[in-house]
Coordinates of C-alpha atoms in Angstrom, one line a residue:
Chain R
M21 CA 66.9 111.1 106.4
F22 CA 69.8 108.8 107.2
K23 CA 69.0 109.1 111.0
R24 CA 65.6 107.5 110.5
Y25 CA 67.0 104.4 108.7
P26 CA 66.7 101.1 110.6
K27 CA 70.0 99.9 112.1
K28 CA 70.7 97.2 109.5
K29 CA 70.1 99.6 106.7
K30 CA 72.5 102.2 108.3
I31 CA 75.2 99.5 108.6
L32 CA 74.7 98.3 105.0
Y33 CA 74.8 101.7 103.5
S34 CA 77.8 102.8 105.6
L35 CA 79.7 99.7 104.5
I36 CA 78.8 100.4 100.8
I37 CA 80.0 104.0 101.1
L38 CA 83.2 102.8 102.8
C39 CA 84.0 100.4 99.9
F40 CA 83.4 103.2 97.3
I41 CA 85.7 105.5 99.4
V42 CA 88.4 102.8 99.4
L43 CA 88.1 102.2 95.6
E44 CA 87.5 105.7 94.3
T45 CA 89.1 108.3 96.5
P46 CA 92.9 109.0 96.4
L47 CA 93.1 106.2 99.0
I48 CA 93.4 103.8 96.0
L49 CA 96.8 105.2 95.4
L50 CA 98.1 103.5 98.6
A51 CA 97.6 100.2 96.8
N52 CA 99.1 101.4 93.5
T53 CA 102.0 99.0 93.4
T54 CA 102.9 95.8 91.7
E55 CA 104.5 94.1 94.7
P56 CA 103.7 91.8 96.4
F57 CA 102.2 89.5 93.8
V58 CA 99.2 87.8 95.3
L59 CA 97.7 84.7 93.7
G60 CA 99.9 85.3 90.7
M61 CA 98.6 88.8 90.1
P62 CA 100.1 92.3 90.8
F63 CA 98.9 93.8 94.1
F64 CA 96.9 96.7 92.5
L65 CA 94.8 94.2 90.5
F66 CA 94.4 92.0 93.6
W67 CA 93.3 94.9 95.7
N68 CA 90.7 96.0 93.2
L69 CA 89.3 92.5 92.9
V70 CA 89.1 92.1 96.7
W71 CA 87.0 95.3 97.1
W72 CA 84.9 94.5 94.1
F73 CA 84.1 91.1 95.7
V74 CA 83.3 92.7 99.0
L75 CA 80.9 95.3 97.4
T76 CA 79.2 92.6 95.2
G77 CA 78.7 90.6 98.4
L78 CA 77.2 93.6 100.2
F79 CA 74.8 94.0 97.2
F80 CA 73.8 90.4 97.5
I81 CA 73.2 90.8 101.3
G82 CA 71.2 94.0 100.4
Y83 CA 69.0 91.9 98.2
M84 CA 68.6 89.2 100.8
I85 CA 67.5 91.7 103.5
N86 CA 65.4 93.9 101.2
W87 CA 68.1 96.6 101.4
G88 CA 67.4 97.0 105.1
S89 CA 63.8 98.2 104.6
A90 CA 60.7 96.9 106.2
E91 CA 59.2 96.5 102.7
A92 CA 54.5 95.4 98.4
D93 CA 53.9 96.4 94.8
S94 CA 49.3 97.0 90.2
Chain C
M25 CA 86.4 82.1 55.6
T26 CA 83.1 80.3 54.8
I27 CA 82.7 79.5 58.5
G28 CA 83.2 83.2 59.4
V29 CA 80.5 84.2 56.9
L30 CA 78.1 81.5 58.2
I31 CA 78.6 82.7 61.8
I32 CA 77.9 86.2 60.7
A33 CA 74.8 85.0 58.8
A34 CA 73.5 83.1 61.9
F35 CA 74.2 86.1 64.0
M36 CA 72.1 88.3 61.7
I37 CA 69.2 85.8 61.2
I38 CA 68.6 84.7 64.8
P39 CA 67.8 88.2 66.0
L40 CA 65.4 88.6 63.1
V41 CA 63.6 85.4 64.0
I42 CA 63.4 86.4 67.7
G43 CA 62.2 89.9 66.7
F44 CA 59.3 88.5 64.5
F45 CA 58.4 86.1 67.3
A46 CA 58.3 89.0 69.8
A47 CA 56.0 90.9 67.4
T48 CA 53.4 88.2 67.7
K49 CA 53.2 89.0 71.5
S50 CA 52.8 92.7 70.9
T51 CA 49.6 94.7 71.4
K52 CA 49.2 97.7 69.0
T53 CA 49.7 100.4 71.6
S54 CA 52.4 103.0 72.0
E55 CA 53.0 101.9 75.6
D56 CA 53.7 98.4 74.4
F57 CA 55.9 99.5 71.5
F58 CA 58.0 101.8 73.7
I59 CA 58.0 100.2 77.3
Q60 CA 56.4 96.8 76.8
G61 CA 53.3 97.9 78.7
R62 CA 55.4 98.1 81.9
G63 CA 55.5 94.3 82.0
M64 CA 59.1 93.3 81.5
G65 CA 60.2 90.3 83.7
A66 CA 63.4 89.7 85.6
I67 CA 65.5 87.8 83.0
A68 CA 64.7 90.2 80.2
V69 CA 65.3 93.2 82.5
F70 CA 68.8 92.0 83.6
F71 CA 70.0 91.1 80.1
T72 CA 68.6 94.1 78.3
V73 CA 70.0 96.5 80.9
A74 CA 73.4 94.8 81.0
A75 CA 73.7 94.3 77.2
T76 CA 72.4 97.8 76.5
W77 CA 75.0 99.4 78.6
W78 CA 77.9 97.1 77.7
S79 CA 78.7 98.4 74.2
S80 CA 81.6 98.3 71.7
F81 CA 83.1 100.8 74.2
A82 CA 83.2 97.9 76.7
F83 CA 84.2 95.2 74.3
L84 CA 86.8 96.9 72.1
G85 CA 87.5 100.0 74.1
S86 CA 88.4 98.2 77.3
N87 CA 91.0 96.0 75.5
A88 CA 92.4 99.1 73.9
T89 CA 92.6 101.0 77.2
F90 CA 94.4 98.2 79.0
Y91 CA 96.7 97.9 76.0
T92 CA 97.7 101.6 75.7
N93 CA 97.1 103.1 79.2
G94 CA 97.6 100.3 81.7
P95 CA 95.2 99.5 84.6
V96 CA 92.9 102.7 84.6
Y97 CA 90.0 100.7 83.1
L98 CA 90.0 98.5 86.3
T99 CA 87.8 101.3 87.7
A100 CA 85.1 99.6 85.6
L101 CA 84.7 97.1 88.5
A102 CA 83.5 100.0 90.7
W103 CA 81.5 101.8 88.0
N104 CA 79.4 98.7 87.3
L105 CA 78.6 98.6 91.0
L106 CA 77.7 102.3 91.0
F107 CA 75.5 101.8 88.0
G108 CA 73.8 98.8 89.6
F109 CA 73.2 100.8 92.8
M110 CA 71.7 103.8 90.9
Y111 CA 69.5 101.4 89.0
Y112 CA 68.1 100.3 92.3
W113 CA 68.0 103.6 94.2
V114 CA 67.0 106.0 91.5
G115 CA 65.5 103.5 89.0
K116 CA 62.9 102.1 91.4
R117 CA 61.6 105.6 92.3
V118 CA 61.5 106.6 88.6
W119 CA 59.7 103.4 87.8
F120 CA 57.1 104.1 90.6
L121 CA 56.5 107.7 89.4
G122 CA 56.3 106.5 85.8
K123 CA 53.7 104.0 86.7
R124 CA 51.8 106.4 88.9
F125 CA 51.7 109.3 86.3
N126 CA 52.1 107.4 83.1
Y127 CA 55.5 108.6 82.0
I128 CA 57.4 107.1 79.0
T129 CA 60.4 109.4 78.6
A130 CA 62.9 111.3 80.9
S131 CA 61.2 114.6 79.7
D132 CA 57.9 113.3 80.9
L133 CA 59.1 113.0 84.5
L134 CA 61.3 116.1 84.6
G135 CA 58.9 118.2 82.7
D136 CA 56.0 117.2 85.0
F137 CA 57.8 117.6 88.3
Y138 CA 59.4 120.9 87.4
N139 CA 56.3 122.0 85.6
N140 CA 58.3 123.7 82.9
E141 CA 58.1 123.3 79.1
K142 CA 61.5 124.9 78.5
L143 CA 63.1 122.2 80.7
R144 CA 61.2 119.5 78.9
M145 CA 62.7 120.6 75.6
I146 CA 66.2 121.0 77.0
V147 CA 66.1 117.4 78.4
A148 CA 64.9 116.0 75.1
G149 CA 67.6 118.0 73.2
I150 CA 70.4 116.9 75.5
L151 CA 69.4 113.2 75.2
L152 CA 69.1 113.4 71.4
V153 CA 72.4 115.4 70.8
F154 CA 74.5 113.3 73.1
T155 CA 73.1 109.8 72.2
I156 CA 73.7 110.0 68.5
P157 CA 77.5 110.1 68.7
Y158 CA 77.4 107.1 71.1
L159 CA 75.1 105.3 68.6
Q160 CA 77.7 106.1 65.9
I161 CA 80.5 104.4 67.8
Q162 CA 78.4 101.2 68.1
L163 CA 78.1 101.2 64.4
T164 CA 81.8 101.8 63.8
G165 CA 82.8 99.1 66.3
G166 CA 80.2 96.6 65.2
A167 CA 80.7 97.0 61.5
Y168 CA 84.5 96.8 61.8
L169 CA 84.2 93.5 63.7
I170 CA 81.8 92.0 61.1
E171 CA 84.3 93.0 58.4
V172 CA 87.1 91.3 60.2
A173 CA 85.1 88.2 61.2
S174 CA 84.0 87.7 57.5
G175 CA 87.7 87.8 56.5
G176 CA 87.1 91.0 54.5
V177 CA 84.3 89.4 52.4
I178 CA 81.9 92.0 53.8
P179 CA 83.4 95.5 53.5
F180 CA 82.9 98.1 56.3
W181 CA 80.2 100.1 54.5
L182 CA 78.1 97.0 53.7
A183 CA 78.6 95.6 57.3
A184 CA 77.3 98.9 58.7
L185 CA 74.3 98.8 56.4
M186 CA 73.5 95.2 57.2
F187 CA 73.9 96.0 60.9
Y188 CA 71.3 98.7 60.8
F189 CA 68.9 96.9 58.4
I190 CA 68.7 94.0 60.8
I191 CA 68.2 96.2 63.9
V192 CA 65.6 98.5 62.2
T193 CA 63.7 95.5 60.9
Y194 CA 63.2 93.8 64.2
V195 CA 62.6 97.0 66.2
W196 CA 60.1 98.1 63.6
V197 CA 58.0 94.9 64.0
G198 CA 58.5 94.2 67.7
G199 CA 59.4 97.4 69.6
I200 CA 61.1 97.2 72.9
R201 CA 60.0 93.6 73.4
A202 CA 62.0 92.5 70.4
V203 CA 65.0 94.5 71.6
A204 CA 64.9 92.9 75.1
W205 CA 64.5 89.4 73.8
T206 CA 67.4 89.7 71.3
D207 CA 69.4 91.3 74.1
I208 CA 69.2 88.0 76.0
I209 CA 71.1 86.3 73.2
Y210 CA 73.4 89.2 72.7
G211 CA 74.2 89.5 76.4
A212 CA 75.0 85.9 76.9
L213 CA 77.2 85.9 73.8
L214 CA 79.1 89.1 74.8
F215 CA 79.9 88.0 78.3
F216 CA 81.1 84.6 77.0
G217 CA 83.1 86.4 74.3
M218 CA 84.8 88.8 76.6
M219 CA 85.8 86.2 79.2
Y220 CA 86.9 83.5 76.8
A221 CA 88.8 85.8 74.5
G222 CA 91.1 87.0 77.3
Y223 CA 91.6 83.5 78.7
Y224 CA 92.4 82.0 75.3
I225 CA 94.7 84.7 74.1
S226 CA 96.6 84.8 77.4
Q227 CA 97.5 81.1 77.1
H228 CA 100.0 82.2 74.3
V229 CA 102.1 84.0 77.0
G230 CA 101.8 81.3 79.7
G231 CA 98.4 82.1 81.1
P232 CA 97.5 84.9 83.5
S233 CA 100.5 84.3 85.8
G234 CA 103.0 84.2 82.9
L235 CA 101.4 87.3 81.5
F236 CA 101.8 89.4 84.7
E237 CA 105.4 88.2 85.2
G238 CA 106.1 89.0 81.5
L239 CA 104.7 92.5 81.9
L240 CA 106.6 93.0 85.2
A241 CA 109.8 92.3 83.3
T242 CA 109.1 94.2 80.1
S243 CA 106.6 96.9 80.9
P244 CA 105.9 97.2 84.6
E245 CA 104.3 100.7 84.1
H246 CA 101.3 98.8 82.6
L247 CA 100.5 97.4 86.0
T248 CA 100.1 100.6 88.0
L249 CA 98.6 104.1 87.6
P250 CA 99.2 106.4 85.7
G251 CA 100.1 103.8 83.0
P252 CA 102.8 103.7 80.4
Q253 CA 102.0 107.1 78.9
G254 CA 101.7 108.8 82.3
A255 CA 98.3 110.2 81.3
M256 CA 95.9 108.0 83.3
G257 CA 96.4 108.8 86.9
Y258 CA 93.9 109.2 89.8
P259 CA 91.9 112.1 88.2
M260 CA 91.1 109.9 85.2
W261 CA 90.5 106.9 87.4
F262 CA 87.7 108.8 89.2
S263 CA 86.5 110.6 86.0
L264 CA 85.9 107.3 84.2
F265 CA 84.1 105.9 87.3
A266 CA 81.7 108.8 87.6
V267 CA 81.1 109.8 84.0
T268 CA 80.7 106.4 82.6
A269 CA 78.3 105.0 85.2
I270 CA 76.2 108.2 85.5
G271 CA 76.3 109.0 81.8
A272 CA 75.2 105.5 80.8
F273 CA 72.6 105.4 83.5
M274 CA 71.0 108.6 82.4
G275 CA 70.9 107.6 78.7
P276 CA 67.4 107.5 77.2
Q277 CA 67.6 103.7 76.6
I278 CA 68.1 103.1 80.4
W279 CA 65.2 105.4 81.2
L280 CA 63.0 103.2 79.1
R281 CA 64.4 100.2 81.0
M282 CA 63.4 101.8 84.3
Y283 CA 59.8 102.4 83.1
S284 CA 59.4 99.0 81.5
V285 CA 59.9 96.9 84.6
K286 CA 57.0 94.7 85.8
S287 CA 57.5 94.9 89.5
G288 CA 59.4 97.2 92.0
K289 CA 60.9 94.1 93.6
L290 CA 63.0 93.3 90.5
F291 CA 65.1 96.4 91.2
N292 CA 66.3 95.0 94.5
L293 CA 68.4 92.2 92.8
M294 CA 69.8 94.3 89.9
P295 CA 72.8 95.9 91.8
F296 CA 74.1 92.4 92.6
L297 CA 73.7 91.0 89.1
L298 CA 75.0 94.1 87.3
G299 CA 78.0 94.3 89.7
F300 CA 78.8 90.6 89.4
A301 CA 78.8 90.8 85.6
A302 CA 81.8 93.2 85.8
I303 CA 84.0 90.1 86.3
A304 CA 83.9 89.8 82.4
Y305 CA 86.3 92.8 82.3
M306 CA 89.0 90.4 83.5
G307 CA 88.8 88.9 80.1
S308 CA 89.5 92.4 78.6
L309 CA 92.4 92.9 81.0
L310 CA 94.0 89.6 80.0
A311 CA 93.5 90.4 76.3
G312 CA 94.7 94.0 76.4
F313 CA 97.8 93.1 78.5
T314 CA 98.6 90.1 76.3
G315 CA 98.6 92.5 73.4
V316 CA 101.4 94.5 75.0
L317 CA 103.6 91.4 74.9
L318 CA 102.5 89.9 71.5
E319 CA 101.6 93.0 69.4
P320 CA 103.4 96.1 70.7
G321 CA 103.1 99.3 68.9
L322 CA 99.8 98.7 67.1
A323 CA 98.7 101.9 65.3
N324 CA 95.0 101.7 66.1
P325 CA 94.6 100.2 69.7
D326 CA 90.9 99.6 69.2
Q327 CA 91.9 96.8 66.8
I328 CA 94.1 94.9 69.3
L329 CA 91.7 92.1 70.0
P330 CA 90.7 91.4 66.4
V331 CA 94.3 91.5 65.3
M332 CA 95.4 89.0 68.0
L333 CA 92.5 86.7 67.4
M334 CA 93.1 86.5 63.7
E335 CA 96.8 85.8 64.3
Y336 CA 96.6 83.4 67.2
A337 CA 93.1 81.7 67.2
P338 CA 91.5 79.3 64.8
F339 CA 89.4 81.3 62.3
A340 CA 86.0 79.8 63.5
L341 CA 86.8 80.7 67.2
A342 CA 88.0 84.1 66.2
S343 CA 84.8 84.8 64.2
L344 CA 82.6 83.6 67.0
I345 CA 84.4 85.9 69.5
L346 CA 84.2 88.8 67.1
A347 CA 80.5 88.1 66.6
A348 CA 80.3 88.5 70.4
G349 CA 81.9 91.9 70.0
A350 CA 79.4 92.8 67.3
A351 CA 76.7 91.6 69.7
A352 CA 77.9 94.1 72.3
A353 CA 77.6 96.9 69.7
M354 CA 74.2 95.7 68.3
S355 CA 72.7 95.3 71.8
T356 CA 73.5 98.9 72.6
A357 CA 72.6 100.3 69.1
N358 CA 69.2 98.6 69.0
S359 CA 68.2 100.1 72.3
Q360 CA 69.6 103.6 71.4
I361 CA 67.8 103.7 68.1
H362 CA 64.6 102.6 69.8
A363 CA 65.1 105.2 72.6
I364 CA 65.8 108.1 70.1
S365 CA 62.6 107.1 68.2
T366 CA 60.7 107.3 71.5
I367 CA 62.0 110.8 72.3
V368 CA 61.1 112.1 68.8
T369 CA 57.7 110.5 68.9
M370 CA 56.6 111.2 72.4
D371 CA 58.5 114.4 73.4
I372 CA 58.3 116.2 70.0
Y373 CA 55.6 114.7 67.7
K374 CA 52.9 113.9 70.3
R375 CA 53.7 116.7 72.7
Y376 CA 53.9 119.6 70.2
Q377 CA 52.7 118.5 66.8
N378 CA 49.8 116.2 67.3
P379 CA 48.7 116.0 71.0
K380 CA 45.6 114.0 69.9
A381 CA 47.5 111.5 67.8
S382 CA 46.0 108.0 67.6
Q383 CA 48.0 105.0 68.8
E384 CA 48.4 103.9 65.2
S385 CA 50.0 107.2 64.1
I386 CA 52.2 107.4 67.2
I387 CA 53.7 103.9 66.4
K388 CA 54.0 104.9 62.7
V389 CA 56.0 108.0 63.6
G390 CA 58.1 105.9 66.0
R391 CA 58.9 103.4 63.2
W392 CA 59.8 106.0 60.6
S393 CA 62.1 107.9 63.0
L394 CA 64.0 104.6 63.5
I395 CA 65.0 104.8 59.9
V396 CA 65.8 108.5 59.8
F397 CA 68.1 108.4 62.9
S398 CA 69.7 105.2 61.8
L399 CA 70.7 106.9 58.5
I400 CA 72.2 109.8 60.4
A401 CA 74.3 107.5 62.5
Y402 CA 75.3 105.5 59.4
V403 CA 76.5 108.6 57.6
M404 CA 78.4 109.7 60.7
A405 CA 80.1 106.3 61.0
L406 CA 81.3 106.6 57.4
V407 CA 82.6 110.2 57.6
V408 CA 83.6 110.8 61.3
P409 CA 86.7 108.9 62.4
G410 CA 87.5 108.7 66.1
V411 CA 88.6 106.5 69.0
L412 CA 85.7 104.6 70.6
V413 CA 86.5 105.5 74.2
T414 CA 87.2 109.2 73.6
I415 CA 83.9 109.7 71.7
G416 CA 82.0 107.5 74.1
I417 CA 83.1 109.4 77.2
A418 CA 82.4 112.8 75.6
A419 CA 78.8 111.6 74.8
L420 CA 78.3 110.2 78.3
A421 CA 79.5 113.4 79.9
G422 CA 76.5 115.2 78.4
T423 CA 73.8 112.7 79.4
A424 CA 75.4 112.4 82.9
Q425 CA 74.2 116.0 83.7
L426 CA 70.6 114.9 83.9
L427 CA 71.3 113.0 87.1
V428 CA 71.2 116.2 89.2
P429 CA 67.7 117.4 88.3
T430 CA 66.5 113.7 88.4
I431 CA 67.6 113.2 92.0
G432 CA 66.0 116.5 92.8
A433 CA 62.7 115.4 91.2
I434 CA 62.5 112.1 93.1
S435 CA 63.7 113.2 96.5
W436 CA 63.6 117.0 97.1
R437 CA 60.4 119.0 97.2
R438 CA 62.3 122.3 97.1
A439 CA 64.0 121.5 93.7
H440 CA 63.3 124.5 91.5
P441 CA 62.8 124.5 87.7
T442 CA 65.0 127.6 87.3
A443 CA 67.8 125.8 89.2
A444 CA 67.4 122.7 87.0
I445 CA 67.5 124.8 83.8
W446 CA 70.6 126.8 84.8
G447 CA 72.4 123.8 86.2
L448 CA 71.9 121.9 82.9
V449 CA 72.6 124.8 80.5
V450 CA 75.8 125.8 82.3
S451 CA 77.1 122.3 82.9
I452 CA 76.5 121.3 79.2
A453 CA 78.4 124.5 78.2
V454 CA 81.2 123.5 80.5
V455 CA 81.3 119.9 79.1
L456 CA 81.5 121.3 75.5
L457 CA 84.2 123.9 76.4
F458 CA 86.4 121.5 78.4
T459 CA 86.0 118.8 75.7
F460 CA 86.6 120.8 72.5
V461 CA 88.8 123.8 73.5
P462 CA 92.4 122.4 73.7
V463 CA 93.7 125.0 76.3
L464 CA 90.7 124.2 78.6
K465 CA 90.9 120.4 78.3
N466 CA 90.4 118.4 81.5
P467 CA 91.5 120.9 84.2
L468 CA 93.6 119.2 86.9
G469 CA 93.3 116.0 84.9
F470 CA 89.6 115.5 85.7
H471 CA 87.3 114.9 82.7
A472 CA 84.9 117.6 81.5
G473 CA 82.0 115.5 82.7
V474 CA 83.2 115.7 86.3
W475 CA 83.5 119.5 86.2
G476 CA 80.0 119.6 84.6
L477 CA 78.5 117.5 87.4
L478 CA 80.2 119.6 90.1
I479 CA 79.1 123.0 88.7
N480 CA 75.6 121.5 88.0
T481 CA 75.2 120.4 91.6
V482 CA 76.3 123.7 93.1
L483 CA 74.0 125.7 90.8
F484 CA 71.1 123.4 91.3
I485 CA 71.3 123.4 95.1
G486 CA 72.2 127.1 95.4
I487 CA 69.4 128.4 93.2
S488 CA 66.8 126.0 94.6
L489 CA 67.6 127.3 98.1
M490 CA 67.3 130.9 97.0
L491 CA 63.9 130.5 95.2
K492 CA 60.6 129.2 96.3
R493 CA 58.2 127.1 94.2
T494 CA 54.8 128.7 93.7
D495 CA 53.1 125.7 92.0
K496 CA 52.0 124.1 95.3
E497 CA 49.6 121.7 93.7
V498 CA 52.4 120.0 91.6
V499 CA 54.7 119.9 94.7
S500 CA 52.0 118.4 96.8
R501 CA 51.1 115.8 94.1
F502 CA 54.7 114.6 94.2
D503 CA 54.8 114.7 98.0
T504 CA 51.8 112.4 98.0
A505 CA 53.4 110.1 95.4
R506 CA 56.7 109.9 97.3
N507 CA 54.8 109.1 100.5
E508 CA 52.9 106.3 98.7
Y509 CA 56.3 105.0 97.5
N510 CA 57.7 105.0 101.1
K511 CA 54.6 103.4 102.5
L512 CA 55.1 100.5 100.0
Y513 CA 58.9 100.1 100.0
H514 CA 60.2 102.0 103.0
P515 CA 57.4 102.0 105.6
E516 CA 60.0 102.8 108.4
L517 CA 60.4 106.3 106.8
V518 CA 56.7 107.3 106.5
D519 CA 56.2 109.0 109.8
G520 CA 59.4 111.1 109.2
E521 CA 58.3 112.0 105.7
I522 CA 55.0 113.4 107.0
D523 CA 56.9 115.4 109.7
T524 CA 59.1 116.8 107.0
K525 CA 56.1 117.8 104.9
R526 CA 54.5 119.5 107.8
E527 CA 57.6 121.4 108.6
A528 CA 58.0 122.6 105.1
L529 CA 54.4 123.8 104.9

């Protein structure tokens, strides 16, 4: 299935999966520290906000490019 | 005090007015009452999905979790994004099949694809049994907030009664249209309330920067996993992410919000909007962490936000923010009551008791079941105590199990009814055992819902690969529908789909 996706859809889905891997596998524990404080907040909070921002941005790009499909609708 | 009661009164009356106005737009059909004739537009879809899934669990439970267990609730940023992505990827396919084959409930789709009455009943049973406790915590949270916002003038039992009287009245007259329209008001109020409450309260400790520096000096364990009690490490971080997003997404109220959508294109934008809305949790983080500095050692953590607001904010502002919390509870409760009524009416009454029921009698049964199940939840709220997040997660773990057979139905022609039944039965047994038997609780720290999903997936795939479906006409009907879907929305896949079909035949 994934093999047949258009290139931009493959890239989009791969980046989304990568972001979820960073946020929700034990990799998140690498950022589980208070120092350094960035923008006045502990590093763990900052790290989560950065990846949330990236993923939300990818979802917006997904909307803009029709989620990479060549997409229609009574 | 008077201002508080006035805010509560406005909060109760406005939804009623909206509900009665929505009723003027209704047509007297069951499809309109339950899924708005599949004609819901973008603004209503976003607000009703967001407000339905953000409940008192989100408004009060998030503050309480930051307050007692540190940063584990930050995983909500990711679970909102997962929920949004599932609403697009799974929801759009469910919507398409619903429109093509005229489905209204989860049992309709799963019962039809798997061609199995037993499975249809199991699905309806799971949704009923696991949605009622979640409905009960909305009532508990919402009524408590109304009691506090009124300065105690309205006691808990009366607040809970008013809460349900209002909801049942406008759902009775306006069906899902009234629910969706009131959710626009509720949704706007709850996002404002969450954000502003955190910002306002944190000013008492020097704003966000002062708050984090204060925590670093006095309770640094609140800023990293596993939190101050050492109980919320990585396993619970992942468990909350998976169980909350999947469990809420598979709730009967969200199924109705997949079927109700006017156009498939609306699904494309929802992941971004639902993911972006998660920023409101920063308000909860600020409020919960401020509580650690201002009100350490509170006996019931679910009350941390109301306690701080009453102590540190002007009464009118406190009442307004608490009304926003009650909005979070009501916007979930109204959808759940409506969804439970839909299951009872369509999956039980119309399917087994009166298959030839008229539109009028279907709507009548739907309306009366609103009252019956509201009463059950009301009695439970008065007699069953409990922590909002604990009960909420246990309920979500049950509904989450439906994701496995659902993905099978929308994407895998080999998915077998026996596999779906065994996967569901065993995983629900695992969820109940790992939740209620103390020695078995949360093996390796992962929540029962995660173990249920894992066992469910293994059984579902394993048994489906071992057995072959004999009802070729059903399989082929769904092949055709999936191919139509791909032609419309993923034309680049169509040739491949046909190849796959040929290979399988």
